[in-house]
Amino acid sequence: MSSGDDVSQQPTSLLSGVEDDRADDAPRQGGLGLGLLILRLALGVTMGAHGLQHLFGLFGGPGIGGFARMLETFGYHKQTTLLSWITGVTELGGGVLVIVGLFTPLAAAGLLGVAANAVYAKFHGGFFEGHGQGFEFELLLAAVALSLLFTGAGPISLERNTPWRRRPLPLGLVSLLLAAAAAVVVIVLTR
């Protein structure tokens, strides 16, 4: 490094965050903002549509009663109606928040908790989808939610000036703990 290089522009560590607020960061990041927007849209639309199916029976969905009965086939036997409401609201609300990029780590944590429970419920059916038993799709949704937990929404979002946008790791770790705790509580209390 020559004496003219500015050391302050170098990241201090790999975990210091995906983004910072420097004006010259656009060329360095390239398509990061667009890539995160695409991930957010894919996850948010998919989970939001599932929430609409589970809550209101839209798009050929089962509605609350049908979803409660479906949960029973996956081994959930206690408070299935309440669990149906919680799952549907989490899917719809989390999906909307992820799409617009607002409170993304917390919204992604909720979606991760839902997807983790679905993976757990379908685990005995094998990896590949077949007759509604495989968990590959839910695992992919969980991976996208987990990624967004740690990256944040990106620059194309409503989180433009939030602390977790500049340093997403701390809130990502807290959100991961919340998602894990919620998933365990649901499994323990409803199975």
PDB file of C-alpha atoms in Angstrom:
ATOM      1  CA  MET A   1       0.000   0.000   0.000  1.00  0.00           C
ATOM      2  CA  SER A   2       1.384   3.378  -0.928  1.00  0.00           C
ATOM      3  CA  SER A   3       1.382   6.314   1.385  1.00  0.00           C
ATOM      4  CA  GLY A   4      -1.333   7.989  -0.699  1.00  0.00           C
ATOM      5  CA  ASP A   5      -3.910   5.194  -0.172  1.00  0.00           C
ATOM      6  CA  ASP A   6      -6.752   6.075   2.177  1.00  0.00           C
ATOM      7  CA  VAL A   7      -6.961   3.351   4.824  1.00  0.00           C
ATOM      8  CA  SER A   8     -10.301   4.673   6.137  1.00  0.00           C
ATOM      9  CA  GLN A   9     -12.073   3.395   3.013  1.00  0.00           C
ATOM     10  CA  GLN A  10     -11.014  -0.199   3.723  1.00  0.00           C
ATOM     11  CA  PRO A  11     -13.563  -2.351   5.626  1.00  0.00           C
ATOM     12  CA  THR A  12     -12.446  -3.063   9.177  1.00  0.00           C
ATOM     13  CA  SER A  13     -13.650  -6.670   9.073  1.00  0.00           C
ATOM     14  CA  LEU A  14     -15.685  -9.045   6.982  1.00  0.00           C
ATOM     15  CA  LEU A  15     -18.520  -8.802   9.514  1.00  0.00           C
ATOM     16  CA  SER A  16     -18.647  -5.004   9.624  1.00  0.00           C
ATOM     17  CA  GLY A  17     -21.776  -4.931   7.477  1.00  0.00           C
ATOM     18  CA  VAL A  18     -22.828  -5.250   3.897  1.00  0.00           C
ATOM     19  CA  GLU A  19     -23.373  -1.580   3.288  1.00  0.00           C
ATOM     20  CA  ASP A  20     -22.293   1.778   4.520  1.00  0.00           C
ATOM     21  CA  ASP A  21     -23.523   5.264   3.720  1.00  0.00           C
ATOM     22  CA  ARG A  22     -20.583   6.447   1.662  1.00  0.00           C
ATOM     23  CA  ALA A  23     -21.540   8.275  -1.509  1.00  0.00           C
ATOM     24  CA  ASP A  24     -19.063   6.298  -3.602  1.00  0.00           C
ATOM     25  CA  ASP A  25     -20.369   2.848  -2.620  1.00  0.00           C
ATOM     26  CA  ALA A  26     -22.586   2.283  -5.688  1.00  0.00           C
ATOM     27  CA  PRO A  27     -19.816   1.213  -8.079  1.00  0.00           C
ATOM     28  CA  ARG A  28     -18.291  -1.097  -5.448  1.00  0.00           C
ATOM     29  CA  GLN A  29     -21.630  -2.805  -4.711  1.00  0.00           C
ATOM     30  CA  GLY A  30     -22.743  -3.219  -8.287  1.00  0.00           C
ATOM     31  CA  GLY A  31     -26.059  -5.044  -8.355  1.00  0.00           C
ATOM     32  CA  LEU A  32     -26.298  -5.785  -4.642  1.00  0.00           C
ATOM     33  CA  GLY A  33     -29.325  -3.540  -4.109  1.00  0.00           C
ATOM     34  CA  LEU A  34     -31.163  -4.997  -7.084  1.00  0.00           C
ATOM     35  CA  GLY A  35     -30.276  -8.554  -6.052  1.00  0.00           C
ATOM     36  CA  LEU A  36     -31.591  -8.002  -2.526  1.00  0.00           C
ATOM     37  CA  LEU A  37     -34.774  -6.443  -3.929  1.00  0.00           C
ATOM     38  CA  ILE A  38     -35.326  -9.531  -6.102  1.00  0.00           C
ATOM     39  CA  LEU A  39     -34.810 -11.833  -3.090  1.00  0.00           C
ATOM     40  CA  ARG A  40     -37.168  -9.713  -0.987  1.00  0.00           C
ATOM     41  CA  LEU A  41     -39.853  -9.723  -3.670  1.00  0.00           C
ATOM     42  CA  ALA A  42     -39.602 -13.488  -4.198  1.00  0.00           C
ATOM     43  CA  LEU A  43     -39.796 -14.263  -0.480  1.00  0.00           C
ATOM     44  CA  GLY A  44     -42.374 -11.602   0.360  1.00  0.00           C
ATOM     45  CA  VAL A  45     -44.765 -12.415  -2.472  1.00  0.00           C
ATOM     46  CA  THR A  46     -44.517 -16.168  -1.863  1.00  0.00           C
ATOM     47  CA  MET A  47     -45.028 -15.966   1.892  1.00  0.00           C
ATOM     48  CA  GLY A  48     -47.637 -13.211   1.614  1.00  0.00           C
ATOM     49  CA  ALA A  49     -49.649 -15.313  -0.855  1.00  0.00           C
ATOM     50  CA  HIS A  50     -49.464 -18.261   1.535  1.00  0.00           C
ATOM     51  CA  GLY A  51     -50.727 -15.975   4.296  1.00  0.00           C
ATOM     52  CA  LEU A  52     -53.688 -14.936   2.131  1.00  0.00           C
ATOM     53  CA  GLN A  53     -54.423 -18.613   1.437  1.00  0.00           C
ATOM     54  CA  HIS A  54     -54.258 -19.525   5.106  1.00  0.00           C
ATOM     55  CA  LEU A  55     -56.200 -16.530   6.436  1.00  0.00           C
ATOM     56  CA  PHE A  56     -58.852 -15.906   3.788  1.00  0.00           C
ATOM     57  CA  GLY A  57     -58.861 -18.931   1.489  1.00  0.00           C
ATOM     58  CA  LEU A  58     -57.650 -16.846  -1.470  1.00  0.00           C
ATOM     59  CA  PHE A  59     -55.824 -18.440  -4.418  1.00  0.00           C
ATOM     60  CA  GLY A  60     -57.480 -21.782  -3.713  1.00  0.00           C
ATOM     61  CA  GLY A  61     -56.258 -21.835  -0.119  1.00  0.00           C
ATOM     62  CA  PRO A  62     -57.889 -23.636   2.777  1.00  0.00           C
ATOM     63  CA  GLY A  63     -58.783 -20.645   4.983  1.00  0.00           C
ATOM     64  CA  ILE A  64     -58.355 -20.749   8.762  1.00  0.00           C
ATOM     65  CA  GLY A  65     -60.468 -23.877   9.373  1.00  0.00           C
ATOM     66  CA  GLY A  66     -58.939 -25.855   6.555  1.00  0.00           C
ATOM     67  CA  PHE A  67     -55.444 -24.776   7.511  1.00  0.00           C
ATOM     68  CA  ALA A  68     -56.064 -25.849  11.120  1.00  0.00           C
ATOM     69  CA  ARG A  69     -57.107 -29.298   9.857  1.00  0.00           C
ATOM     70  CA  MET A  70     -54.031 -29.409   7.614  1.00  0.00           C
ATOM     71  CA  LEU A  71     -51.788 -28.628  10.588  1.00  0.00           C
ATOM     72  CA  GLU A  72     -53.268 -31.622  12.411  1.00  0.00           C
ATOM     73  CA  THR A  73     -52.106 -33.910   9.585  1.00  0.00           C
ATOM     74  CA  PHE A  74     -48.567 -32.594  10.168  1.00  0.00           C
ATOM     75  CA  GLY A  75     -48.604 -33.444  13.865  1.00  0.00           C
ATOM     76  CA  TYR A  76     -49.835 -30.209  15.418  1.00  0.00           C
ATOM     77  CA  HIS A  77     -52.673 -31.195  17.753  1.00  0.00           C
ATOM     78  CA  LYS A  78     -53.039 -28.361  20.257  1.00  0.00           C
ATOM     79  CA  GLN A  79     -54.375 -24.883  19.528  1.00  0.00           C
ATOM     80  CA  THR A  80     -54.395 -25.417  15.755  1.00  0.00           C
ATOM     81  CA  THR A  81     -56.850 -22.579  15.098  1.00  0.00           C
ATOM     82  CA  LEU A  82     -54.698 -20.136  17.053  1.00  0.00           C
ATOM     83  CA  LEU A  83     -51.598 -21.453  15.304  1.00  0.00           C
ATOM     84  CA  SER A  84     -53.364 -20.980  11.951  1.00  0.00           C
ATOM     85  CA  TRP A  85     -54.027 -17.327  12.745  1.00  0.00           C
ATOM     86  CA  ILE A  86     -50.486 -16.720  14.002  1.00  0.00           C
ATOM     87  CA  THR A  87     -48.959 -18.408  10.962  1.00  0.00           C
ATOM     88  CA  GLY A  88     -51.185 -16.600   8.466  1.00  0.00           C
ATOM     89  CA  VAL A  89     -50.659 -13.181  10.028  1.00  0.00           C
ATOM     90  CA  THR A  90     -46.901 -13.774  10.235  1.00  0.00           C
ATOM     91  CA  GLU A  91     -46.761 -14.869   6.589  1.00  0.00           C
ATOM     92  CA  LEU A  92     -48.850 -11.943   5.352  1.00  0.00           C
ATOM     93  CA  GLY A  93     -47.383  -9.247   7.604  1.00  0.00           C
ATOM     94  CA  GLY A  94     -43.819 -10.488   7.273  1.00  0.00           C
ATOM     95  CA  GLY A  95     -44.223 -10.793   3.521  1.00  0.00           C
ATOM     96  CA  VAL A  96     -45.442  -7.210   3.173  1.00  0.00           C
ATOM     97  CA  LEU A  97     -42.660  -5.845   5.408  1.00  0.00           C
ATOM     98  CA  VAL A  98     -40.007  -7.777   3.485  1.00  0.00           C
ATOM     99  CA  ILE A  99     -41.371  -6.538   0.141  1.00  0.00           C
ATOM    100  CA  VAL A 100     -41.230  -2.864   1.120  1.00  0.00           C
ATOM    101  CA  GLY A 101     -38.011  -3.330   3.078  1.00  0.00           C
ATOM    102  CA  LEU A 102     -39.131  -2.191   6.509  1.00  0.00           C
ATOM    103  CA  PHE A 103     -38.006  -3.897   9.737  1.00  0.00           C
ATOM    104  CA  THR A 104     -36.537  -6.543   7.430  1.00  0.00           C
ATOM    105  CA  PRO A 105     -34.498  -8.483  10.027  1.00  0.00           C
ATOM    106  CA  LEU A 106     -37.532  -8.902  12.286  1.00  0.00           C
ATOM    107  CA  ALA A 107     -39.906  -9.680   9.403  1.00  0.00           C
ATOM    108  CA  ALA A 108     -37.419 -12.191   7.990  1.00  0.00           C
ATOM    109  CA  ALA A 109     -37.136 -13.760  11.468  1.00  0.00           C
ATOM    110  CA  GLY A 110     -40.898 -14.321  11.539  1.00  0.00           C
ATOM    111  CA  LEU A 111     -40.825 -15.885   8.080  1.00  0.00           C
ATOM    112  CA  LEU A 112     -37.820 -17.993   9.070  1.00  0.00           C
ATOM    113  CA  GLY A 113     -39.724 -19.282  12.115  1.00  0.00           C
ATOM    114  CA  VAL A 114     -42.701 -20.275   9.946  1.00  0.00           C
ATOM    115  CA  ALA A 115     -40.475 -21.966   7.355  1.00  0.00           C
ATOM    116  CA  ALA A 116     -38.443 -23.759  10.053  1.00  0.00           C
ATOM    117  CA  ASN A 117     -41.641 -25.198  11.528  1.00  0.00           C
ATOM    118  CA  ALA A 118     -42.747 -26.344   8.079  1.00  0.00           C
ATOM    119  CA  VAL A 119     -39.376 -28.059   7.519  1.00  0.00           C
ATOM    120  CA  TYR A 120     -39.672 -29.732  10.918  1.00  0.00           C
ATOM    121  CA  ALA A 121     -43.247 -30.877  10.214  1.00  0.00           C
ATOM    122  CA  LYS A 122     -42.384 -32.258   6.777  1.00  0.00           C
ATOM    123  CA  PHE A 123     -38.959 -33.694   7.632  1.00  0.00           C
ATOM    124  CA  HIS A 124     -40.217 -37.274   7.897  1.00  0.00           C
ATOM    125  CA  GLY A 125     -41.588 -37.069   4.336  1.00  0.00           C
ATOM    126  CA  GLY A 126     -38.150 -36.832   2.754  1.00  0.00           C
ATOM    127  CA  PHE A 127     -36.313 -33.979   1.069  1.00  0.00           C
ATOM    128  CA  PHE A 128     -38.018 -33.789  -2.322  1.00  0.00           C
ATOM    129  CA  GLU A 129     -41.542 -32.438  -2.792  1.00  0.00           C
ATOM    130  CA  GLY A 130     -44.019 -35.142  -3.573  1.00  0.00           C
ATOM    131  CA  HIS A 131     -47.657 -35.241  -2.534  1.00  0.00           C
ATOM    132  CA  GLY A 132     -47.078 -32.318  -0.137  1.00  0.00           C
ATOM    133  CA  GLN A 133     -44.556 -34.191   1.992  1.00  0.00           C
ATOM    134  CA  GLY A 134     -41.059 -33.015   0.996  1.00  0.00           C
ATOM    135  CA  PHE A 135     -39.433 -30.008   2.614  1.00  0.00           C
ATOM    136  CA  GLU A 136     -37.135 -28.717  -0.144  1.00  0.00           C
ATOM    137  CA  PHE A 137     -39.355 -25.693  -0.911  1.00  0.00           C
ATOM    138  CA  GLU A 138     -39.673 -24.665   2.732  1.00  0.00           C
ATOM    139  CA  LEU A 139     -35.920 -25.088   3.215  1.00  0.00           C
ATOM    140  CA  LEU A 140     -35.290 -22.723   0.317  1.00  0.00           C
ATOM    141  CA  LEU A 141     -37.701 -20.155   1.796  1.00  0.00           C
ATOM    142  CA  ALA A 142     -35.930 -20.497   5.162  1.00  0.00           C
ATOM    143  CA  ALA A 143     -32.535 -19.951   3.500  1.00  0.00           C
ATOM    144  CA  VAL A 144     -33.724 -16.777   1.772  1.00  0.00           C
ATOM    145  CA  ALA A 145     -35.217 -15.464   5.038  1.00  0.00           C
ATOM    146  CA  LEU A 146     -31.997 -16.314   6.884  1.00  0.00           C
ATOM    147  CA  SER A 147     -29.950 -14.475   4.259  1.00  0.00           C
ATOM    148  CA  LEU A 148     -32.119 -11.363   4.521  1.00  0.00           C
ATOM    149  CA  LEU A 149     -31.811 -11.517   8.294  1.00  0.00           C
ATOM    150  CA  PHE A 150     -28.102 -10.787   7.979  1.00  0.00           C
ATOM    151  CA  THR A 151     -27.972  -8.598   4.872  1.00  0.00           C
ATOM    152  CA  GLY A 152     -30.901  -6.339   5.639  1.00  0.00           C
ATOM    153  CA  ALA A 153     -33.152  -4.961   2.926  1.00  0.00           C
ATOM    154  CA  GLY A 154     -30.504  -3.187   0.894  1.00  0.00           C
ATOM    155  CA  PRO A 155     -30.505   0.333  -0.505  1.00  0.00           C
ATOM    156  CA  ILE A 156     -33.782  -0.051  -2.461  1.00  0.00           C
ATOM    157  CA  SER A 157     -36.033  -0.082   0.594  1.00  0.00           C
ATOM    158  CA  LEU A 158     -37.757   2.002   3.245  1.00  0.00           C
ATOM    159  CA  GLU A 159     -34.894   1.222   5.660  1.00  0.00           C
ATOM    160  CA  ARG A 160     -32.563   3.709   4.051  1.00  0.00           C
ATOM    161  CA  ASN A 161     -31.503   5.462   7.281  1.00  0.00           C
ATOM    162  CA  THR A 162     -31.794   2.771   9.933  1.00  0.00           C
ATOM    163  CA  PRO A 163     -28.872   1.587  12.076  1.00  0.00           C
ATOM    164  CA  TRP A 164     -29.369  -2.058  11.097  1.00  0.00           C
ATOM    165  CA  ARG A 165     -29.002  -1.178   7.415  1.00  0.00           C
ATOM    166  CA  ARG A 166     -25.478   0.037   8.019  1.00  0.00           C
ATOM    167  CA  ARG A 167     -24.589  -2.764  10.453  1.00  0.00           C
ATOM    168  CA  PRO A 168     -27.047  -5.632   9.970  1.00  0.00           C
ATOM    169  CA  LEU A 169     -25.142  -8.300  11.915  1.00  0.00           C
ATOM    170  CA  PRO A 170     -26.149  -7.380  15.504  1.00  0.00           C
ATOM    171  CA  LEU A 171     -29.899  -7.197  14.814  1.00  0.00           C
ATOM    172  CA  GLY A 172     -29.549 -10.228  12.521  1.00  0.00           C
ATOM    173  CA  LEU A 173     -28.165 -12.296  15.395  1.00  0.00           C
ATOM    174  CA  VAL A 174     -30.899 -11.114  17.769  1.00  0.00           C
ATOM    175  CA  SER A 175     -33.534 -11.823  15.108  1.00  0.00           C
ATOM    176  CA  LEU A 176     -32.102 -15.312  14.534  1.00  0.00           C
ATOM    177  CA  LEU A 177     -32.410 -16.039  18.254  1.00  0.00           C
ATOM    178  CA  LEU A 178     -36.013 -14.786  18.195  1.00  0.00           C
ATOM    179  CA  ALA A 179     -36.845 -16.985  15.191  1.00  0.00           C
ATOM    180  CA  ALA A 180     -35.295 -20.044  16.834  1.00  0.00           C
ATOM    181  CA  ALA A 181     -37.091 -19.379  20.126  1.00  0.00           C
ATOM    182  CA  ALA A 182     -40.439 -18.873  18.378  1.00  0.00           C
ATOM    183  CA  ALA A 183     -40.029 -22.076  16.361  1.00  0.00           C
ATOM    184  CA  VAL A 184     -39.196 -24.093  19.479  1.00  0.00           C
ATOM    185  CA  VAL A 185     -42.098 -22.592  21.446  1.00  0.00           C
ATOM    186  CA  VAL A 186     -44.548 -23.453  18.643  1.00  0.00           C
ATOM    187  CA  ILE A 187     -43.260 -27.034  18.423  1.00  0.00           C
ATOM    188  CA  VAL A 188     -43.329 -27.561  22.196  1.00  0.00           C
ATOM    189  CA  LEU A 189     -46.738 -25.998  22.795  1.00  0.00           C
ATOM    190  CA  THR A 190     -48.660 -27.304  19.807  1.00  0.00           C
ATOM    191  CA  ARG A 191     -47.320 -30.797  19.046  1.00  0.00           C
TER     192      ARG A 191
END
